[in-house]
Coordinates of C-alpha atoms in Angstrom, one line a residue:
X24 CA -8.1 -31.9 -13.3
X25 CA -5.7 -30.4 -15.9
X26 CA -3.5 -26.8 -16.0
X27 CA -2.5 -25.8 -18.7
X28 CA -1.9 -22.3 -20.4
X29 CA -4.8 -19.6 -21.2
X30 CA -5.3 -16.7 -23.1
X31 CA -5.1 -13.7 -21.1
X32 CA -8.6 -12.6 -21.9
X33 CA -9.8 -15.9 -20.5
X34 CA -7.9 -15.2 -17.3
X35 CA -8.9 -11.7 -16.9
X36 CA -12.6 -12.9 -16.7
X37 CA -11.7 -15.6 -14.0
X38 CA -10.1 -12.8 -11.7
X39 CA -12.7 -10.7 -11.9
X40 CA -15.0 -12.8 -10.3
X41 CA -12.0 -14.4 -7.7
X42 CA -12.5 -13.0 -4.0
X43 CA -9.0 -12.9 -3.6
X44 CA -8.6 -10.4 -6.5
X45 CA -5.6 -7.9 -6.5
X46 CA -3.9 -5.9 -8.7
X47 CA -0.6 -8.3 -8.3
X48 CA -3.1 -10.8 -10.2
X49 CA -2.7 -9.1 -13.7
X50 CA -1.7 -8.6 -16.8
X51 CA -0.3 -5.5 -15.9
X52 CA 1.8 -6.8 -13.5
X53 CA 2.6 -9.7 -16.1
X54 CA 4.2 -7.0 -18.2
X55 CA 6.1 -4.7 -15.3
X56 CA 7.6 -8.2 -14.8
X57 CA 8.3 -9.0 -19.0
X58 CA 10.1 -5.7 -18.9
X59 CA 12.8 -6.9 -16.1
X60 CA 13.5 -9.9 -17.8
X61 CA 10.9 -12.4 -16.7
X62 CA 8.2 -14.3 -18.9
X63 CA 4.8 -14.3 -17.7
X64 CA 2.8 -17.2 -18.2
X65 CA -1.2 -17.5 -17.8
X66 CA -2.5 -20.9 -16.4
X67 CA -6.2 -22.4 -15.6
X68 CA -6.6 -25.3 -13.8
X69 CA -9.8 -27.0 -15.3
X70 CA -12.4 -29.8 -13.9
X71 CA -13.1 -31.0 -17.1
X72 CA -14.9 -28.1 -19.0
X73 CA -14.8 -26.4 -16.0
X74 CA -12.2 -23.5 -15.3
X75 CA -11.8 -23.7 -11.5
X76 CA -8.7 -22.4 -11.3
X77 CA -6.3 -19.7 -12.5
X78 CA -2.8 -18.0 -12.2
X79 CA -0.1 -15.7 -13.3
X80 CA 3.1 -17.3 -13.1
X81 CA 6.1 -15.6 -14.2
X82 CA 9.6 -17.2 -14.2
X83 CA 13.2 -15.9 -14.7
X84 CA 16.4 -17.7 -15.4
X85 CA 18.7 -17.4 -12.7
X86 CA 21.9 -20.3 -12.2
X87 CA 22.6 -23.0 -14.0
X88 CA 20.2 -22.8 -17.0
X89 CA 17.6 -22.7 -13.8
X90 CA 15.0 -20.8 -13.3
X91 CA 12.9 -19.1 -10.3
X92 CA 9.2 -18.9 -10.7
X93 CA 6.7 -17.2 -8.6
X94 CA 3.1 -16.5 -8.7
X95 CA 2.6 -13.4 -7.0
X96 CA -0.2 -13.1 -4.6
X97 CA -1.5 -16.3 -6.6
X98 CA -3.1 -19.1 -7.2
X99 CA -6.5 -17.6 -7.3
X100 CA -8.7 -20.2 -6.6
X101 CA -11.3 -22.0 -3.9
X102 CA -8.6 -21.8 -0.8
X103 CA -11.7 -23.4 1.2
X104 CA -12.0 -26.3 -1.3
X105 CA -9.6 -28.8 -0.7
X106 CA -9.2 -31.1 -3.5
X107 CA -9.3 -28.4 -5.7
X108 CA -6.0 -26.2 -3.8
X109 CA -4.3 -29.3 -3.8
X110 CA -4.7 -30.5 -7.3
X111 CA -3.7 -27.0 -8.2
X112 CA -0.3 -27.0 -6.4
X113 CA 0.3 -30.6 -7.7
X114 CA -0.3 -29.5 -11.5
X115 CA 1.6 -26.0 -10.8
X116 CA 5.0 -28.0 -9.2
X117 CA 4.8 -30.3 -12.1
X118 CA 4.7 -27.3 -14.5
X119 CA 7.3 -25.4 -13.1
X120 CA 9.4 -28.9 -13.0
X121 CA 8.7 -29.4 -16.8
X122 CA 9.8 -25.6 -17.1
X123 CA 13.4 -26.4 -15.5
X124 CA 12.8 -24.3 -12.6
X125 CA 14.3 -24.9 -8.9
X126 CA 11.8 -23.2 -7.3
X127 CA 8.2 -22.3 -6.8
X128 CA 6.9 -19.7 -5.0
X129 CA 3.2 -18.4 -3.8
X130 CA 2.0 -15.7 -1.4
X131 CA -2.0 -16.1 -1.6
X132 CA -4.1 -12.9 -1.2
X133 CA -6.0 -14.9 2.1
X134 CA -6.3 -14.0 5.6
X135 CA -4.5 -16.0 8.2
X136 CA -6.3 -14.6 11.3
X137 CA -9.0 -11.8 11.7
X138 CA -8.1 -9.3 13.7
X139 CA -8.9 -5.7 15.3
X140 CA -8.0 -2.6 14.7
X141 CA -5.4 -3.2 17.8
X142 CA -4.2 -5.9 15.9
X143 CA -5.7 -8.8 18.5
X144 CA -7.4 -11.6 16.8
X145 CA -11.3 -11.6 16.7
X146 CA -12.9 -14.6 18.6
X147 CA -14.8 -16.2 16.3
X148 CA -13.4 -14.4 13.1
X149 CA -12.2 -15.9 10.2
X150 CA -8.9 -18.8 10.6
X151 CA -7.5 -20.0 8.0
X152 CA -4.9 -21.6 9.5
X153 CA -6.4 -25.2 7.9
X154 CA -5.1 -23.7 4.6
X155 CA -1.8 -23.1 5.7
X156 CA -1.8 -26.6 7.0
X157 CA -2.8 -27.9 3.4
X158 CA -0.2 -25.4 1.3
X159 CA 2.6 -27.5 3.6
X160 CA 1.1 -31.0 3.1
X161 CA 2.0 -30.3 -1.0
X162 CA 5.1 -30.1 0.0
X163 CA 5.9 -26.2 0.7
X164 CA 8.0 -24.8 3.5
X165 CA 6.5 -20.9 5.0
X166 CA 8.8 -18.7 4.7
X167 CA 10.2 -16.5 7.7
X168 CA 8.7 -12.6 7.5
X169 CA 11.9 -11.5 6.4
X170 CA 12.4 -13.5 3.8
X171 CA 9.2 -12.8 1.7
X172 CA 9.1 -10.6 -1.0
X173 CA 5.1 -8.9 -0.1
X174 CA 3.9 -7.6 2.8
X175 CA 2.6 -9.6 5.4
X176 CA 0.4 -7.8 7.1
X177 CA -1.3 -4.5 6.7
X178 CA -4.0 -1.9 7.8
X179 CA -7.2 -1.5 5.8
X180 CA -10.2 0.6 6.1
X181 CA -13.2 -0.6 5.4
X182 CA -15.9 1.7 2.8
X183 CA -18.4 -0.7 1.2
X184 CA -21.5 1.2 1.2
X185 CA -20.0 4.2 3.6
X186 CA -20.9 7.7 3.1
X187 CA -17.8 10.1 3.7
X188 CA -19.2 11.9 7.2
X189 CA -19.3 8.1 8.2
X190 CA -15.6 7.7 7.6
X191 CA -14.7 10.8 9.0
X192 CA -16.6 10.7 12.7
X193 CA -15.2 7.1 12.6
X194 CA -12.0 8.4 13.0
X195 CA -9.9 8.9 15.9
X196 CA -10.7 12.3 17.4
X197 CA -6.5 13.2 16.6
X198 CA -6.5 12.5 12.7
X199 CA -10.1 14.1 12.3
X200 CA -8.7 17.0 14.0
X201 CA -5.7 17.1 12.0
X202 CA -7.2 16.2 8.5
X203 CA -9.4 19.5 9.2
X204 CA -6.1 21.5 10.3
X205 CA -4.7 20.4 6.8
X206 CA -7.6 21.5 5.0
X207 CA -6.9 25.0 6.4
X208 CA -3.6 25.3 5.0
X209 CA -3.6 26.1 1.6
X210 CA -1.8 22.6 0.6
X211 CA -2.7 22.4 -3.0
X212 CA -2.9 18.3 -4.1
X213 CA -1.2 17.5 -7.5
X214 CA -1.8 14.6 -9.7
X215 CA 1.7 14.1 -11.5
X216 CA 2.0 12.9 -15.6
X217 CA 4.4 10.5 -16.6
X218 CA 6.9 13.8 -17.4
X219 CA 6.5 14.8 -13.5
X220 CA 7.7 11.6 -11.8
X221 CA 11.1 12.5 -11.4
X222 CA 9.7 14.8 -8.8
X223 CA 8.0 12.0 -6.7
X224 CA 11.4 10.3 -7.0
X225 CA 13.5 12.7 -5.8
X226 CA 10.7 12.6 -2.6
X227 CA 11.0 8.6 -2.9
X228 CA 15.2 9.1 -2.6
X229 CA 15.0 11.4 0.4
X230 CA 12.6 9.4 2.6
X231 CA 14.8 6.5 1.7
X232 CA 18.2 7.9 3.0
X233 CA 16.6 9.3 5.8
X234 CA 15.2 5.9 7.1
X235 CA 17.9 3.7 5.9
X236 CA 15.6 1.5 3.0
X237 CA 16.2 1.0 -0.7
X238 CA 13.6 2.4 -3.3
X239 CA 12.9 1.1 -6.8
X240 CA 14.3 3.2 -9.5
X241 CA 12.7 5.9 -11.4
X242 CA 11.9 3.6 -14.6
X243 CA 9.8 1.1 -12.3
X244 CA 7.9 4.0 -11.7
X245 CA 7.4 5.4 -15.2
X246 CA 6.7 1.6 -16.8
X247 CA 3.9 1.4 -13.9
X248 CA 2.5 4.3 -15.0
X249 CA 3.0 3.6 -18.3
X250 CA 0.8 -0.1 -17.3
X251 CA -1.9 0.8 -15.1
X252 CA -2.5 4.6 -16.3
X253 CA -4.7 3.5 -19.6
X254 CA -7.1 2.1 -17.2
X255 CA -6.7 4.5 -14.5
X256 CA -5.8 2.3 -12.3
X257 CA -2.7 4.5 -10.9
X258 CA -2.0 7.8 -9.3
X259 CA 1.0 9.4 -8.1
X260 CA 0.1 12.6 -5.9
X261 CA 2.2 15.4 -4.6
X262 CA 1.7 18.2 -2.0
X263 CA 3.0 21.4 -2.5
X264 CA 2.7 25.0 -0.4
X265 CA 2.0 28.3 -1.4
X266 CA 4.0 29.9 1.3
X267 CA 2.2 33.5 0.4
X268 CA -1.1 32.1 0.4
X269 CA -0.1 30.1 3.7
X270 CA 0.8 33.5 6.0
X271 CA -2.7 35.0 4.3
X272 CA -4.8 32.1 5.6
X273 CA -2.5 32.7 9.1
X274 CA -2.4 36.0 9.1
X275 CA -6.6 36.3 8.7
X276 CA -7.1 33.4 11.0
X277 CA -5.1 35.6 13.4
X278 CA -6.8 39.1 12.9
X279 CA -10.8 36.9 14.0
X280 CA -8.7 35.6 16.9
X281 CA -7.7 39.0 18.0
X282 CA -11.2 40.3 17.4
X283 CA -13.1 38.1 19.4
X284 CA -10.3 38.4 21.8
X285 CA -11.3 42.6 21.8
X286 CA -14.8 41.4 22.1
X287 CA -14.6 40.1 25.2
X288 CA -15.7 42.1 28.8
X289 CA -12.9 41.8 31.2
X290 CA -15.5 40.3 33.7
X291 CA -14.0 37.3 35.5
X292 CA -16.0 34.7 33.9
X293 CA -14.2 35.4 30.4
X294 CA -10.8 34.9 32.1
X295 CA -10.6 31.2 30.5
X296 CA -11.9 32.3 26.9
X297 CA -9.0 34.9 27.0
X298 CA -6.6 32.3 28.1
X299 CA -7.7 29.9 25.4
X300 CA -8.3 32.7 22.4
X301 CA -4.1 34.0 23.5
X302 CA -3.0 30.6 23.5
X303 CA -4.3 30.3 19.9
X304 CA -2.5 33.6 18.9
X305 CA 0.8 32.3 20.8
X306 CA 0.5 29.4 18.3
X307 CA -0.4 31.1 14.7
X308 CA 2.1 33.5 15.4
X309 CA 4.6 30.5 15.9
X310 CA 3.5 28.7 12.5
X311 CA 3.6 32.4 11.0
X312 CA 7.3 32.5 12.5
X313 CA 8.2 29.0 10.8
X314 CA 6.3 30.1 7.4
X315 CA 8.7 33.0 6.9
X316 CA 12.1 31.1 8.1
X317 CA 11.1 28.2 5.5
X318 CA 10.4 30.9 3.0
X319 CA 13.5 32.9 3.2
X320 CA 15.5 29.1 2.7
X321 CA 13.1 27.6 -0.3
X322 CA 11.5 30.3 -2.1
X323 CA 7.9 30.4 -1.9
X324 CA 6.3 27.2 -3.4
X325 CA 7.8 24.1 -1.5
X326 CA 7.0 20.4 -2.0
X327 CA 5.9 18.5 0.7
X328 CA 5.3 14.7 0.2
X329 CA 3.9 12.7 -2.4
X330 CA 2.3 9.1 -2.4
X331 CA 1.5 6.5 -4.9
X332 CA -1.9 4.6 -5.4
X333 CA -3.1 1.1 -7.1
X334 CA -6.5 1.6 -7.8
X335 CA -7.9 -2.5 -8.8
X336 CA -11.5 -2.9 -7.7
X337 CA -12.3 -4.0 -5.1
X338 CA -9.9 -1.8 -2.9
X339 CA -7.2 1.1 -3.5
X340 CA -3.6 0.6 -2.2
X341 CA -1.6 3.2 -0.8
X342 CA 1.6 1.7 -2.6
X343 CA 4.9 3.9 -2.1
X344 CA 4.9 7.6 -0.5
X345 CA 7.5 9.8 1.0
X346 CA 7.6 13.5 2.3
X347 CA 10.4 16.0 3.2
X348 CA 11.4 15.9 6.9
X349 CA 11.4 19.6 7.4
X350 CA 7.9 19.6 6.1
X351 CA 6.3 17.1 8.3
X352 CA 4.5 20.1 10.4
X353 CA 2.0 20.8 7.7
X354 CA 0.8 16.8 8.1
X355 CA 0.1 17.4 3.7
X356 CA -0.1 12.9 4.3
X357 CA -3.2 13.1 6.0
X358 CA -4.4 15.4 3.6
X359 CA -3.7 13.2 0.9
X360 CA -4.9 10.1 2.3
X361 CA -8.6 11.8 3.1
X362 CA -8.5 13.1 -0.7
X363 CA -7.5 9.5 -2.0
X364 CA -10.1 7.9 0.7
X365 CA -13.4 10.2 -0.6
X366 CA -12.1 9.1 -4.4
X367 CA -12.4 5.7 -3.5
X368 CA -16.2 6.3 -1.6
X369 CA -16.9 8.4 -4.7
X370 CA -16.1 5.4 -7.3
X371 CA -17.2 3.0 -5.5
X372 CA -14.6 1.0 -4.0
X373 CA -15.2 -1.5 -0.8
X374 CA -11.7 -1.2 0.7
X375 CA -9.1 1.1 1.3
X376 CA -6.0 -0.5 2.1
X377 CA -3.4 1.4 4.0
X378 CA -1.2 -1.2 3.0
X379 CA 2.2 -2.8 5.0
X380 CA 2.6 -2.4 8.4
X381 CA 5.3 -3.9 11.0
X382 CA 3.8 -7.1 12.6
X383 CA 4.6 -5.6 16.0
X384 CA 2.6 -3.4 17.8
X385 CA 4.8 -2.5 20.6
X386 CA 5.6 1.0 20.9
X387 CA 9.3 1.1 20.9
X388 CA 9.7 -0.7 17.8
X389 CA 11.3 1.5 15.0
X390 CA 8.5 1.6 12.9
X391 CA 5.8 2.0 15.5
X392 CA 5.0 5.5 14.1
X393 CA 4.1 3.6 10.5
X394 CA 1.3 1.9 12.5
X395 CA 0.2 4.2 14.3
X396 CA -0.4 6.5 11.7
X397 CA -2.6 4.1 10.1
X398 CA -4.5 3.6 12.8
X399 CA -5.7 7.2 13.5
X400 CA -8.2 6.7 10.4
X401 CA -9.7 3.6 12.6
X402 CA -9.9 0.4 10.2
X403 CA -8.6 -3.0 11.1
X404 CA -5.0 -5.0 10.8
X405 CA -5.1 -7.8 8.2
X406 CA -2.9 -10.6 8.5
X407 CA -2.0 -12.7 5.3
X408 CA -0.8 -16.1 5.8
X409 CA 2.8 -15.5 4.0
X410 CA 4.7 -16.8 1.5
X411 CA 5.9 -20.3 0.8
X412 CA 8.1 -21.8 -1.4
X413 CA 8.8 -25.3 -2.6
X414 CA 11.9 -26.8 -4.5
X415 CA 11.7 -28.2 -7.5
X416 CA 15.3 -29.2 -8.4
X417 CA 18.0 -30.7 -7.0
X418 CA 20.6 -27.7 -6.9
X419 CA 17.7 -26.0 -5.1
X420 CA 19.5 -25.5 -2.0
X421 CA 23.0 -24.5 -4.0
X422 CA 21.3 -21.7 -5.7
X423 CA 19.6 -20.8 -2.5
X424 CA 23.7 -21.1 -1.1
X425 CA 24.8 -18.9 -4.3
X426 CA 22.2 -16.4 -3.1
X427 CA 23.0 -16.1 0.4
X428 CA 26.3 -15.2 -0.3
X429 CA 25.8 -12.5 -3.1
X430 CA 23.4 -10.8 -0.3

């Protein structure tokens, strides 16, 4: 078998047809990388005439005249054929070797363990850990979970050939409830333009501070738009709130509460309906309380969240997102994420992934609430099986040294 460089064209044809297809197998992502100083580099491994085989490599100088190359979410190819993964890793060391880099790096798009929505592995489900087993016998090390630069492990719902009330009554009973809650709100949903992204930033920068994580800056999130928007492969969404239209909606859901309240006989079977219909009231005129106080500090129209979406058939990614703390009463995410989810039914799409989520699922961890969250629309965790790396150099370990320290 032989690798050697292809036009993109011909790669773009071979990851169409790749089961492990995703969007961080593109062009597109070729060129986000070009534009922060790596090359990007197009390979097919071929069995004679045969292309059996393909990857986007991209590499970047780093020490030394050396360089770090990585194929992100690559190589796409046969992970169940043997001879084939192997010969591919052999031929993609020796490149990056001829290439002067130090270091090789892969995080394949394929599932180490099936599991549940709960997170347990499926008896009898797919186990791929026979192809983790042959990625280390080429020589490459797994990386620890902290150490890689994709997620790991995430939360996916699955739509191939679902109808929207399917979806819906599949949820749990809390985030049905609440998506319909939403939808009673007046939260209007925004698509944003390239011009508009400094407001999904400024979202981006407060979620960050507030949970103590760094965000990319606001040119990765122009030249992203800039790449997958000609194809319509990208949407950034925002939330905003009427505040006047918001105490209207309350204000007339209140006046049919009161009325089938006055409705009522004051015989003592209706004492629980009377109860139930007050408690209501208690609770609109709370909210109505909170519109006003929010109103009188922000003005009228407030923003509250926004979210970012890859959108590479066969499944849509829910990328980046952030909302304003104060704001997190009107739950505007679940909103967006029922929005985004009939798009995807609407166009066709198999999968709707939900993207990262912590690879605990114990209830004190810090980022429990991520998962759980997730899990409200009732889909299932996927586990990847990581990322390795293999060296390729000798001064592998004393850039690795030279990196440690910097960080």
């Amino acid at each position: 078998m032989i690798l050697k460089e292809i036009d993109v064209k011909t790669f773009e044809n071979y990851v169409k047809k790749s089961p492990y297809r995703t969007f961080m197998q593109t062009k597109e992502i070729g060129k986000l990388r070009e534009l922060n100083g790596w090359t990007a580099y197009y390979l097919g491994l071929y069995d004679n005439k045969n292309l059996v085989g393909a990857t986007l490599l991209v590499g970047k100088r780093r020490h030394f005249n050396k360089y770090e190359f990585y194929a992100p979410r690559g190589p796409l190819v046969d992970y169940n054929d043997e001879k084939t993964l192997k010969e591919f890793l052999i031929n993609l060391t020796d490149f990056v070797k001829k290439h002067q880099g130090y270091v090789l790096r892969i995080d394949p798009y394929v599932i180490n363990k099936e599991r549940n929505g709960k997170g347990e592995v499926v008896e009898g489900g797919v186990n791929n850990t026979k192809i983790v087993d042959e990625i280390k016998s080429s020589g490459f090390k797994l990386l620890p979970l902290n150490d890689r630069e994709q997620v790991s492990w995430m939360y996916v719902l699955d739509i191939k050939d679902k109808t929207e009330d399917e979806v819906l009554k599949n949820m749990k009973a809390n985030t049905r409830n609440t998506i319909r809650k939403t939808l009673k709100n007046g939260i209007e949903i925004i698509e944003l333009e390239k011009k508009d992204l400094k407001e999904f930033y400024k979202i981006m920068e407060e979620t960050g501070k507030r949970k103590g994580f760094g965000i990319r800056n606001l040119q990765y999130f122009e030249n992203m738009y800039d790449i997958f928007k000609p194809n319509e492969e990208i949407k950034y969404l925002i939330t905003k709130l009427d505040l006047d239209k918001h105490l209207e909606l309350l204000n007339k859901e209140k006046k049919e509460k009161e009325e089938e309240l006055s409705k009522l006989s004051d015989a003592k079977y209706n004492d629980g309906k009377r109860k139930s219909i007050n408690e209501a009231i208690n609770g609109i005129n709370k909210r109505i309380k909170e519109a006003e106080a929010i109103k009188k500090e922000h003005g009228n129209i407030i923003t509250l969240s926004g979210s970012m979406f890859i959108m590479t058939s066969p499944e849509i990614i829910y990328l980046s997102s952030g909302n304003y703390e104060e704001f997190m009463m009107y739950n505007s995410q679940y909103l967006i994420q029922w929005e985004m989810i009939k798009y995807a039914i609407e166009h066709n799409f198999e999968r709707y992934n939900f993207y990262g989520i912590p690879n605990t699922f114990d209830k004190n961890d810090k980022d429990y609430g991520i998962y759980e969250f997730k899990t409200g629309f009732n889909g299932f965790v996927e586990e990847l099986i990581g990322e390795f790396e293999i060296k390729t150099s000798p001064i592998y370990y004393l850039i690795k040294l030279i990196h440690k320290i910097r960080h």
